[in-house]
Amino acid sequence: MSVSSFYPPQRTLMGPGPSDVHPKVLQALSRPVIGHLDPLFIGMMDEVRELLQYAFQTKNECTMAVSAPGSAGMEACFVNLVEPGDKVVVCINGVFGSRMAENVVRSGGQLVRVEDDWGQPVSPDKLEDALKAHPDAKMVAFVHAETSTGVLSDAQTLCSLAKQYDCLSIVDAVTSLGGVPLYVDDWGIDAIYSGTQKCLSCVPGISPVSFSDAAVAKIKSRKTPVQSWFLDQTLVMNYWSGNQKRSYHHTAPVNALYALHEALVQLQDEGLENAWQRHARQHQALRSGLEKLGISFIVDEGCRLPQLNAVAIPEGVDDAAVRSRLLNQYNLEIGAGLGAFAGKVWRIGLMGYAARDENTALCLRALEETLQ
Ligand SMILES: *Cc1c(COP(=O)(O)O)cnc(C)c1O
């Protein structure tokens, strides 16, 4: 057998993730490996924590990066917080909410489902009804930015409802972090996870997480050990925290953390608010171009995600043929519809480094030429 080296093409990634990676992040990846307990690496991990606190707008001590993709961050939140028998309300308005529900069940929790139609935001009224009907609920979980449908939910209102009914909140911010306003402390979010491959302009495979003091207290008072040894935050925290006792838990993905560090430095230098505005601006430009092509959004204006534009595939257009032409002729990837939206919807991502004038222009030109 003789397999040669793999050289991927240079694509423009405007799907639901992974999104375009900042060139400086790619450079950071190829720097020399050093030991994961090397004092210089430990210093870098401390900086990653600080930068994540900025990105999440939190002072939470328990802020770190799980060494695995966003799905592992999701799992980390549920396996740590949910003890067998705990009642958890999960608001579901797309694919990722369903996955949260699955995590509750697998953690031995008692699941209460609150469902909204695909394409709609999570309804605070329905959540409140569920909390009234289940006064023994201990947690509320929902997705801030539902990537399967392009919908933004009102995390601030949902978290304050959770608090009002003595519940901890678990929030999926995989697609929202860096793309739309998110204030972990001000909104009273107790557990949050994100991903590197969406609006952070970083490579896939790492999941930033943060836990409030109340969430940490819940984890510390568990009667049973966390079922997952790898994701047990009480153990991982000793690896990530700045104290003297830092010791081996697992080998951090050294170069991937260089990449995350660089991506977060870029975010810091741009400024969080500026990054949010950049996503909003590119969304407006894409939107007016799409509307000129007669392509319409499937989500109401008030709850559209700027970083994930879910649009109706025009009548009579062959979904797969268009996407494959975009890929092959323009090196441009846009996303297909998921689940109920398969074949009906395109998901055009403007995430992180992909949210730039060049990309918006390329996407509009490529779609116009292809649809003709
Ligand atoms: C992408 C995504 C995930 C999963 O992240 P992976 O890095 O693919 O594991 C979870 N939730 C939402 C909302 C996402 O968009």
CSV table of C-alpha atoms and ligand atoms in Angstrom, one decimal:
chain,number,residue,atom,x,y,z
A,1,MET,CA,0.0,0.0,0.0
A,2,SER,CA,1.2,3.5,-0.7
A,3,VAL,CA,-0.9,6.3,0.5
A,4,SER,CA,0.4,9.8,0.0
A,5,SER,CA,0.0,12.9,2.2
A,6,PHE,CA,-3.4,14.5,2.3
A,7,TYR,CA,-3.7,18.1,1.1
A,8,PRO,CA,-7.2,19.5,1.5
A,9,PRO,CA,-8.4,22.2,-0.9
A,10,GLN,CA,-8.8,25.7,0.3
A,11,ARG,CA,-12.5,26.0,0.8
A,12,THR,CA,-14.6,28.8,2.1
A,13,LEU,CA,-16.7,27.4,4.9
A,14,MET,CA,-20.1,29.0,5.2
A,15,GLY,CA,-22.1,26.2,6.6
A,16,PRO,CA,-23.1,25.3,10.2
A,17,GLY,CA,-19.5,24.6,11.2
A,18,PRO,CA,-16.6,24.1,11.1
A,19,SER,CA,-16.2,27.7,9.9
A,20,ASP,CA,-13.2,29.4,8.4
A,21,VAL,CA,-10.2,29.4,10.7
A,22,HIS,CA,-8.1,32.6,11.2
A,23,PRO,CA,-4.7,32.2,9.4
A,24,LYS,CA,-2.9,33.2,12.7
A,25,VAL,CA,-4.8,30.3,14.4
A,26,LEU,CA,-3.5,27.9,11.8
A,27,GLN,CA,0.1,29.2,12.3
A,28,ALA,CA,-0.3,28.7,16.1
A,29,LEU,CA,-1.2,25.0,15.5
A,30,SER,CA,2.1,24.3,13.9
A,31,ARG,CA,4.3,25.6,16.7
A,32,PRO,CA,6.5,23.1,18.6
A,33,VAL,CA,4.9,20.8,21.0
A,34,ILE,CA,6.0,21.3,24.6
A,35,GLY,CA,5.1,19.2,27.7
A,36,HIS,CA,1.6,19.8,29.0
A,37,LEU,CA,3.0,20.3,32.5
A,38,ASP,CA,5.8,22.5,31.3
A,39,PRO,CA,5.5,25.7,33.3
A,40,LEU,CA,5.2,27.8,30.1
A,41,PHE,CA,2.3,25.6,29.0
A,42,ILE,CA,0.6,25.9,32.3
A,43,GLY,CA,1.0,29.7,32.0
A,44,MET,CA,-0.7,29.6,28.6
A,45,MET,CA,-3.6,27.5,30.0
A,46,ASP,CA,-4.1,30.2,32.7
A,47,GLU,CA,-4.3,32.8,29.9
A,48,VAL,CA,-6.8,30.6,28.0
A,49,ARG,CA,-9.0,30.6,31.1
A,50,GLU,CA,-8.7,34.4,31.5
A,51,LEU,CA,-9.5,34.9,27.8
A,52,LEU,CA,-12.5,32.5,28.1
A,53,GLN,CA,-13.8,34.5,31.1
A,54,TYR,CA,-13.7,37.5,28.8
A,55,ALA,CA,-15.4,35.7,26.0
A,56,PHE,CA,-18.1,34.4,28.3
A,57,GLN,CA,-18.3,37.7,30.3
A,58,THR,CA,-17.9,35.8,33.6
A,59,LYS,CA,-15.8,35.8,36.7
A,60,ASN,CA,-16.5,32.0,37.2
A,61,GLU,CA,-13.4,30.3,38.6
A,62,CYS,CA,-14.5,27.1,37.1
A,63,THR,CA,-14.0,28.1,33.4
A,64,MET,CA,-11.9,25.9,31.2
A,65,ALA,CA,-11.7,24.1,27.9
A,66,VAL,CA,-12.9,20.5,27.6
A,67,SER,CA,-10.4,18.5,25.4
A,68,ALA,CA,-13.1,17.4,23.0
A,69,PRO,CA,-15.7,19.0,20.7
A,70,GLY,CA,-18.8,20.9,21.6
A,71,SER,CA,-20.8,17.7,22.1
A,72,ALA,CA,-18.4,16.8,24.9
A,73,GLY,CA,-19.0,20.1,26.6
A,74,MET,CA,-22.7,19.4,26.5
A,75,GLU,CA,-22.1,16.0,28.0
A,76,ALA,CA,-19.8,17.5,30.7
A,77,CYS,CA,-22.6,19.8,31.8
A,78,PHE,CA,-25.2,17.1,32.1
A,79,VAL,CA,-23.1,14.3,33.6
A,80,ASN,CA,-21.7,16.6,36.3
A,81,LEU,CA,-24.9,18.4,37.2
A,82,VAL,CA,-27.6,15.8,36.8
A,83,GLU,CA,-27.8,13.1,39.5
A,84,PRO,CA,-30.0,10.1,39.1
A,85,GLY,CA,-33.6,11.2,39.8
A,86,ASP,CA,-33.0,14.9,39.3
A,87,LYS,CA,-35.9,16.5,37.4
A,88,VAL,CA,-34.6,18.6,34.4
A,89,VAL,CA,-36.8,20.8,32.1
A,90,VAL,CA,-35.3,20.8,28.6
A,91,CYS,CA,-36.6,23.3,26.1
A,92,ILE,CA,-36.5,21.8,22.6
A,93,ASN,CA,-36.8,23.8,19.4
A,94,GLY,CA,-34.4,21.9,17.2
A,95,VAL,CA,-31.8,19.1,16.9
A,96,PHE,CA,-29.5,20.3,19.7
A,97,GLY,CA,-32.3,20.6,22.3
A,98,SER,CA,-33.2,17.0,21.6
A,99,ARG,CA,-29.6,16.0,22.3
A,100,MET,CA,-29.8,17.8,25.6
A,101,ALA,CA,-32.9,15.8,26.4
A,102,GLU,CA,-31.0,12.6,25.5
A,103,ASN,CA,-28.2,13.6,27.9
A,104,VAL,CA,-30.7,14.1,30.8
A,105,VAL,CA,-32.1,10.6,30.2
A,106,ARG,CA,-28.6,9.0,30.0
A,107,SER,CA,-27.5,10.7,33.2
A,108,GLY,CA,-30.5,9.1,35.0
A,109,GLY,CA,-32.4,12.4,35.3
A,110,GLN,CA,-36.2,12.8,35.0
A,111,LEU,CA,-36.9,14.6,31.8
A,112,VAL,CA,-39.6,17.2,31.3
A,113,ARG,CA,-39.8,18.3,27.7
A,114,VAL,CA,-41.0,21.7,26.7
A,115,GLU,CA,-41.3,21.8,22.9
A,116,ASP,CA,-41.5,24.6,20.4
A,117,ASP,CA,-41.8,24.3,16.6
A,118,TRP,CA,-38.7,24.2,14.5
A,119,GLY,CA,-37.9,27.8,13.4
A,120,GLN,CA,-39.4,29.3,16.6
A,121,PRO,CA,-37.5,30.5,19.7
A,122,VAL,CA,-38.0,28.8,23.0
A,123,SER,CA,-41.2,30.2,24.6
A,124,PRO,CA,-40.7,31.7,28.1
A,125,ASP,CA,-44.4,31.2,28.7
A,126,LYS,CA,-44.2,27.5,28.0
A,127,LEU,CA,-41.2,27.2,30.2
A,128,GLU,CA,-42.9,29.0,33.1
A,129,ASP,CA,-46.0,26.7,32.7
A,130,ALA,CA,-43.6,23.7,33.0
A,131,LEU,CA,-41.9,25.1,36.0
A,132,LYS,CA,-45.2,25.7,37.7
A,133,ALA,CA,-46.3,22.2,36.9
A,134,HIS,CA,-43.0,20.8,38.2
A,135,PRO,CA,-42.1,22.6,41.4
A,136,ASP,CA,-39.5,19.9,42.1
A,137,ALA,CA,-37.5,20.6,38.9
A,138,LYS,CA,-33.8,21.3,39.7
A,139,MET,CA,-32.5,22.4,36.3
A,140,VAL,CA,-33.6,24.1,33.1
A,141,ALA,CA,-31.6,23.5,29.9
A,142,PHE,CA,-31.9,25.2,26.5
A,143,VAL,CA,-30.0,26.1,23.3
A,144,HIS,CA,-29.2,29.8,23.0
A,145,ALA,CA,-28.5,29.7,19.2
A,146,GLU,CA,-30.2,26.7,17.6
A,147,THR,CA,-27.9,25.9,14.6
A,148,SER,CA,-30.3,23.5,13.1
A,149,THR,CA,-32.9,26.2,12.5
A,150,GLY,CA,-31.1,29.5,12.7
A,151,VAL,CA,-33.0,30.7,15.8
A,152,LEU,CA,-31.9,32.8,18.7
A,153,SER,CA,-33.7,32.4,22.0
A,154,ASP,CA,-33.9,34.9,24.8
A,155,ALA,CA,-31.3,33.4,27.2
A,156,GLN,CA,-31.6,36.3,29.7
A,157,THR,CA,-35.3,35.8,30.2
A,158,LEU,CA,-35.1,32.0,30.3
A,159,CYS,CA,-32.3,32.0,32.9
A,160,SER,CA,-34.1,34.5,35.1
A,161,LEU,CA,-37.2,32.3,35.0
A,162,ALA,CA,-35.0,29.3,36.0
A,163,LYS,CA,-33.7,31.3,38.9
A,164,GLN,CA,-37.1,32.5,39.9
A,165,TYR,CA,-38.1,28.8,40.3
A,166,ASP,CA,-34.9,27.8,42.1
A,167,CYS,CA,-33.5,25.9,39.1
A,168,LEU,CA,-29.9,26.0,37.8
A,169,SER,CA,-29.7,26.8,34.1
A,170,ILE,CA,-27.6,24.9,31.5
A,171,VAL,CA,-27.1,26.8,28.3
A,172,ASP,CA,-25.8,25.6,24.9
A,173,ALA,CA,-23.7,28.5,23.5
A,174,VAL,CA,-21.8,26.5,20.8
A,175,THR,CA,-22.9,28.7,18.0
A,176,SER,CA,-23.7,31.9,20.0
A,177,LEU,CA,-20.3,32.5,21.7
A,178,GLY,CA,-18.5,35.3,19.8
A,179,GLY,CA,-21.3,35.8,17.4
A,180,VAL,CA,-24.1,37.4,19.4
A,181,PRO,CA,-24.3,39.1,22.8
A,182,LEU,CA,-23.9,36.7,25.7
A,183,TYR,CA,-23.3,37.7,29.3
A,184,VAL,CA,-22.9,34.7,31.5
A,185,ASP,CA,-22.8,36.5,34.9
A,186,ASP,CA,-25.3,39.3,34.1
A,187,TRP,CA,-27.8,36.7,32.8
A,188,GLY,CA,-27.2,34.3,35.8
A,189,ILE,CA,-26.2,31.3,33.6
A,190,ASP,CA,-25.1,28.4,35.8
A,191,ALA,CA,-23.5,26.1,33.3
A,192,ILE,CA,-22.5,26.9,29.8
A,193,TYR,CA,-20.6,25.1,27.0
A,194,SER,CA,-19.5,26.2,23.6
A,195,GLY,CA,-17.3,25.0,20.7
A,196,THR,CA,-14.2,26.3,19.0
A,197,GLN,CA,-15.3,25.7,15.4
A,198,LYS,CA,-18.2,28.1,15.1
A,199,CYS,CA,-17.8,31.8,15.9
A,200,LEU,CA,-14.4,31.6,17.5
A,201,SER,CA,-12.6,31.1,14.1
A,202,CYS,CA,-10.7,28.1,15.6
A,203,VAL,CA,-10.2,24.5,14.6
A,204,PRO,CA,-12.9,22.0,15.7
A,205,GLY,CA,-12.3,19.7,18.7
A,206,ILE,CA,-12.3,21.9,21.9
A,207,SER,CA,-15.2,22.9,24.1
A,208,PRO,CA,-15.0,25.9,26.4
A,209,VAL,CA,-17.2,25.5,29.5
A,210,SER,CA,-18.0,27.6,32.6
A,211,PHE,CA,-19.8,26.7,35.8
A,212,SER,CA,-21.2,29.2,38.3
A,213,ASP,CA,-20.5,28.9,42.1
A,214,ALA,CA,-24.0,27.4,42.5
A,215,ALA,CA,-23.3,24.8,39.8
A,216,VAL,CA,-20.0,23.9,41.4
A,217,ALA,CA,-21.7,23.6,44.8
A,218,LYS,CA,-24.2,21.2,43.2
A,219,ILE,CA,-21.4,19.1,41.7
A,220,LYS,CA,-19.5,19.0,45.0
A,221,SER,CA,-22.6,17.9,46.9
A,222,ARG,CA,-23.3,14.9,44.7
A,223,LYS,CA,-24.2,11.7,46.5
A,224,THR,CA,-22.8,9.6,43.6
A,225,PRO,CA,-19.6,10.1,41.7
A,226,VAL,CA,-19.9,11.6,38.2
A,227,GLN,CA,-20.3,8.6,36.0
A,228,SER,CA,-17.8,9.8,33.4
A,229,TRP,CA,-14.2,9.8,34.8
A,230,PHE,CA,-12.9,11.9,31.9
A,231,LEU,CA,-15.5,14.6,32.2
A,232,ASP,CA,-15.7,14.8,36.0
A,233,GLN,CA,-15.2,18.5,36.5
A,234,THR,CA,-13.9,18.1,40.1
A,235,LEU,CA,-11.0,16.1,38.6
A,236,VAL,CA,-10.5,18.3,35.5
A,237,MET,CA,-10.6,21.4,37.6
A,238,ASN,CA,-7.4,20.3,39.4
A,239,TYR,CA,-5.7,20.1,36.1
A,240,TRP,CA,-6.9,23.5,34.9
A,241,SER,CA,-6.9,25.6,38.1
A,242,GLY,CA,-4.0,27.9,38.8
A,243,ASN,CA,-3.1,26.4,42.2
A,244,GLN,CA,0.1,24.5,43.1
A,245,LYS,CA,-1.4,21.1,43.1
A,246,ARG,CA,-1.8,21.0,39.3
A,247,SER,CA,-1.3,17.4,38.3
A,248,TYR,CA,-1.8,15.0,35.4
A,249,HIS,CA,-5.4,14.2,34.5
A,250,HIS,CA,-5.1,13.6,30.8
A,251,THR,CA,-2.7,15.0,28.2
A,252,ALA,CA,-4.1,18.3,27.0
A,253,PRO,CA,-4.3,18.6,23.2
A,254,VAL,CA,-1.3,20.9,23.3
A,255,ASN,CA,-1.4,22.4,19.8
A,256,ALA,CA,-5.2,22.7,19.7
A,257,LEU,CA,-4.9,24.8,22.9
A,258,TYR,CA,-2.3,27.0,21.2
A,259,ALA,CA,-4.9,27.5,18.5
A,260,LEU,CA,-7.6,28.3,21.0
A,261,HIS,CA,-5.3,30.8,22.7
A,262,GLU,CA,-4.6,32.5,19.5
A,263,ALA,CA,-8.3,32.6,18.5
A,264,LEU,CA,-9.2,34.2,21.8
A,265,VAL,CA,-6.3,36.7,21.5
A,266,GLN,CA,-7.8,37.7,18.1
A,267,LEU,CA,-11.2,38.1,19.8
A,268,GLN,CA,-9.8,40.1,22.6
A,269,ASP,CA,-8.0,42.4,20.1
A,270,GLU,CA,-11.1,42.9,18.0
A,271,GLY,CA,-13.2,43.4,21.1
A,272,LEU,CA,-16.3,41.2,21.8
A,273,GLU,CA,-18.8,44.0,21.0
A,274,ASN,CA,-17.0,44.6,17.7
A,275,ALA,CA,-17.2,40.9,16.8
A,276,TRP,CA,-20.9,40.9,17.5
A,277,GLN,CA,-21.4,43.9,15.3
A,278,ARG,CA,-19.3,42.4,12.5
A,279,HIS,CA,-21.6,39.3,12.5
A,280,ALA,CA,-24.7,41.6,12.5
A,281,ARG,CA,-23.3,43.7,9.6
A,282,GLN,CA,-22.4,40.7,7.4
A,283,HIS,CA,-25.8,39.2,8.1
A,284,GLN,CA,-27.5,42.4,6.9
A,285,ALA,CA,-25.4,42.5,3.7
A,286,LEU,CA,-26.1,38.8,3.0
A,287,ARG,CA,-29.8,39.3,3.7
A,288,SER,CA,-30.3,42.1,1.3
A,289,GLY,CA,-28.4,40.2,-1.4
A,290,LEU,CA,-30.4,37.1,-0.8
A,291,GLU,CA,-33.7,39.0,-0.9
A,292,LYS,CA,-32.7,40.4,-4.3
A,293,LEU,CA,-32.3,36.9,-5.5
A,294,GLY,CA,-35.8,36.1,-4.2
A,295,ILE,CA,-34.5,33.9,-1.4
A,296,SER,CA,-36.4,34.3,1.9
A,297,PHE,CA,-35.6,33.6,5.5
A,298,ILE,CA,-37.6,30.9,7.4
A,299,VAL,CA,-37.1,32.6,10.8
A,300,ASP,CA,-38.9,35.8,11.9
A,301,GLU,CA,-36.7,38.8,11.8
A,302,GLY,CA,-36.7,39.4,15.6
A,303,CYS,CA,-35.0,36.0,16.4
A,304,ARG,CA,-32.8,35.4,13.4
A,305,LEU,CA,-29.2,34.4,14.1
A,306,PRO,CA,-26.8,36.6,12.2
A,307,GLN,CA,-24.2,33.8,12.1
A,308,LEU,CA,-26.5,31.1,10.8
A,309,ASN,CA,-28.9,32.1,8.0
A,310,ALA,CA,-31.6,29.6,7.5
A,311,VAL,CA,-33.3,30.3,4.1
A,312,ALA,CA,-35.9,28.5,2.1
A,313,ILE,CA,-34.6,26.7,-1.0
A,314,PRO,CA,-36.5,28.3,-3.9
A,315,GLU,CA,-39.2,26.2,-5.6
A,316,GLY,CA,-38.0,23.8,-8.2
A,317,VAL,CA,-34.3,24.1,-7.2
A,318,ASP,CA,-32.3,20.9,-6.8
A,319,ASP,CA,-30.8,21.2,-3.3
A,320,ALA,CA,-27.9,18.7,-3.6
A,321,ALA,CA,-27.0,19.9,-7.2
A,322,VAL,CA,-26.7,23.5,-6.1
A,323,ARG,CA,-24.6,22.7,-3.0
A,324,SER,CA,-22.3,20.4,-5.0
A,325,ARG,CA,-21.9,23.1,-7.7
A,326,LEU,CA,-21.0,25.7,-5.0
A,327,LEU,CA,-18.4,23.2,-3.6
A,328,ASN,CA,-16.9,22.2,-6.8
A,329,GLN,CA,-17.0,25.5,-8.8
A,330,TYR,CA,-16.5,28.0,-6.0
A,331,ASN,CA,-14.9,25.9,-3.3
A,332,LEU,CA,-17.7,27.2,-1.1
A,333,GLU,CA,-19.5,25.1,1.4
A,334,ILE,CA,-23.0,26.0,2.7
A,335,GLY,CA,-25.1,23.8,4.9
A,336,ALA,CA,-28.0,21.5,4.1
A,337,GLY,CA,-31.1,21.4,6.2
A,338,LEU,CA,-31.2,19.0,9.1
A,339,GLY,CA,-34.1,16.7,10.1
A,340,ALA,CA,-37.5,18.1,9.2
A,341,PHE,CA,-35.7,20.8,7.2
A,342,ALA,CA,-33.7,18.5,4.9
A,343,GLY,CA,-34.2,19.4,1.3
A,344,LYS,CA,-36.2,22.5,2.2
A,345,VAL,CA,-33.6,24.8,3.8
A,346,TRP,CA,-30.1,26.0,3.3
A,347,ARG,CA,-28.1,27.1,6.3
A,348,ILE,CA,-25.6,29.8,5.4
A,349,GLY,CA,-23.0,30.4,8.1
A,350,LEU,CA,-21.3,33.7,8.7
A,351,MET,CA,-19.3,32.5,11.7
A,352,GLY,CA,-16.1,33.9,13.1
A,353,TYR,CA,-13.5,34.5,10.4
A,354,ALA,CA,-16.1,33.6,7.7
A,355,ALA,CA,-18.1,36.7,8.6
A,356,ARG,CA,-16.2,39.0,6.2
A,357,ASP,CA,-17.1,41.1,3.1
A,358,GLU,CA,-15.3,38.8,0.7
A,359,ASN,CA,-17.2,35.8,1.9
A,360,THR,CA,-20.6,37.5,1.8
A,361,ALA,CA,-19.8,38.7,-1.7
A,362,LEU,CA,-18.6,35.3,-2.9
A,363,CYS,CA,-21.6,33.5,-1.5
A,364,LEU,CA,-24.1,35.9,-3.2
A,365,ARG,CA,-22.2,35.8,-6.5
A,366,ALA,CA,-21.9,32.0,-6.5
A,367,LEU,CA,-25.6,31.6,-5.6
A,368,GLU,CA,-26.7,34.0,-8.3
A,369,GLU,CA,-24.7,32.4,-11.0
A,370,THR,CA,-25.7,28.9,-9.9
A,371,LEU,CA,-29.4,29.6,-9.7
A,372,GLN,CA,-29.5,31.1,-13.2
B,1,LIG,C1,-22.2,22.3,16.5
B,1,LIG,C2,-23.1,22.3,17.7
B,1,LIG,C3,-22.9,21.4,18.8
B,1,LIG,C4,-21.9,20.3,18.8
B,1,LIG,O1,-20.6,20.7,18.6
B,1,LIG,P1,-19.5,19.7,18.0
B,1,LIG,O2,-18.3,20.5,18.1
B,1,LIG,O3,-20.0,19.4,16.6
B,1,LIG,O4,-19.5,18.5,18.9
B,1,LIG,C5,-23.8,21.6,19.9
B,1,LIG,N1,-24.7,22.5,19.9
B,1,LIG,C6,-24.9,23.4,18.9
B,1,LIG,C7,-26.0,24.4,19.0
B,1,LIG,C8,-24.1,23.3,17.8
B,1,LIG,O5,-24.3,24.2,16.8
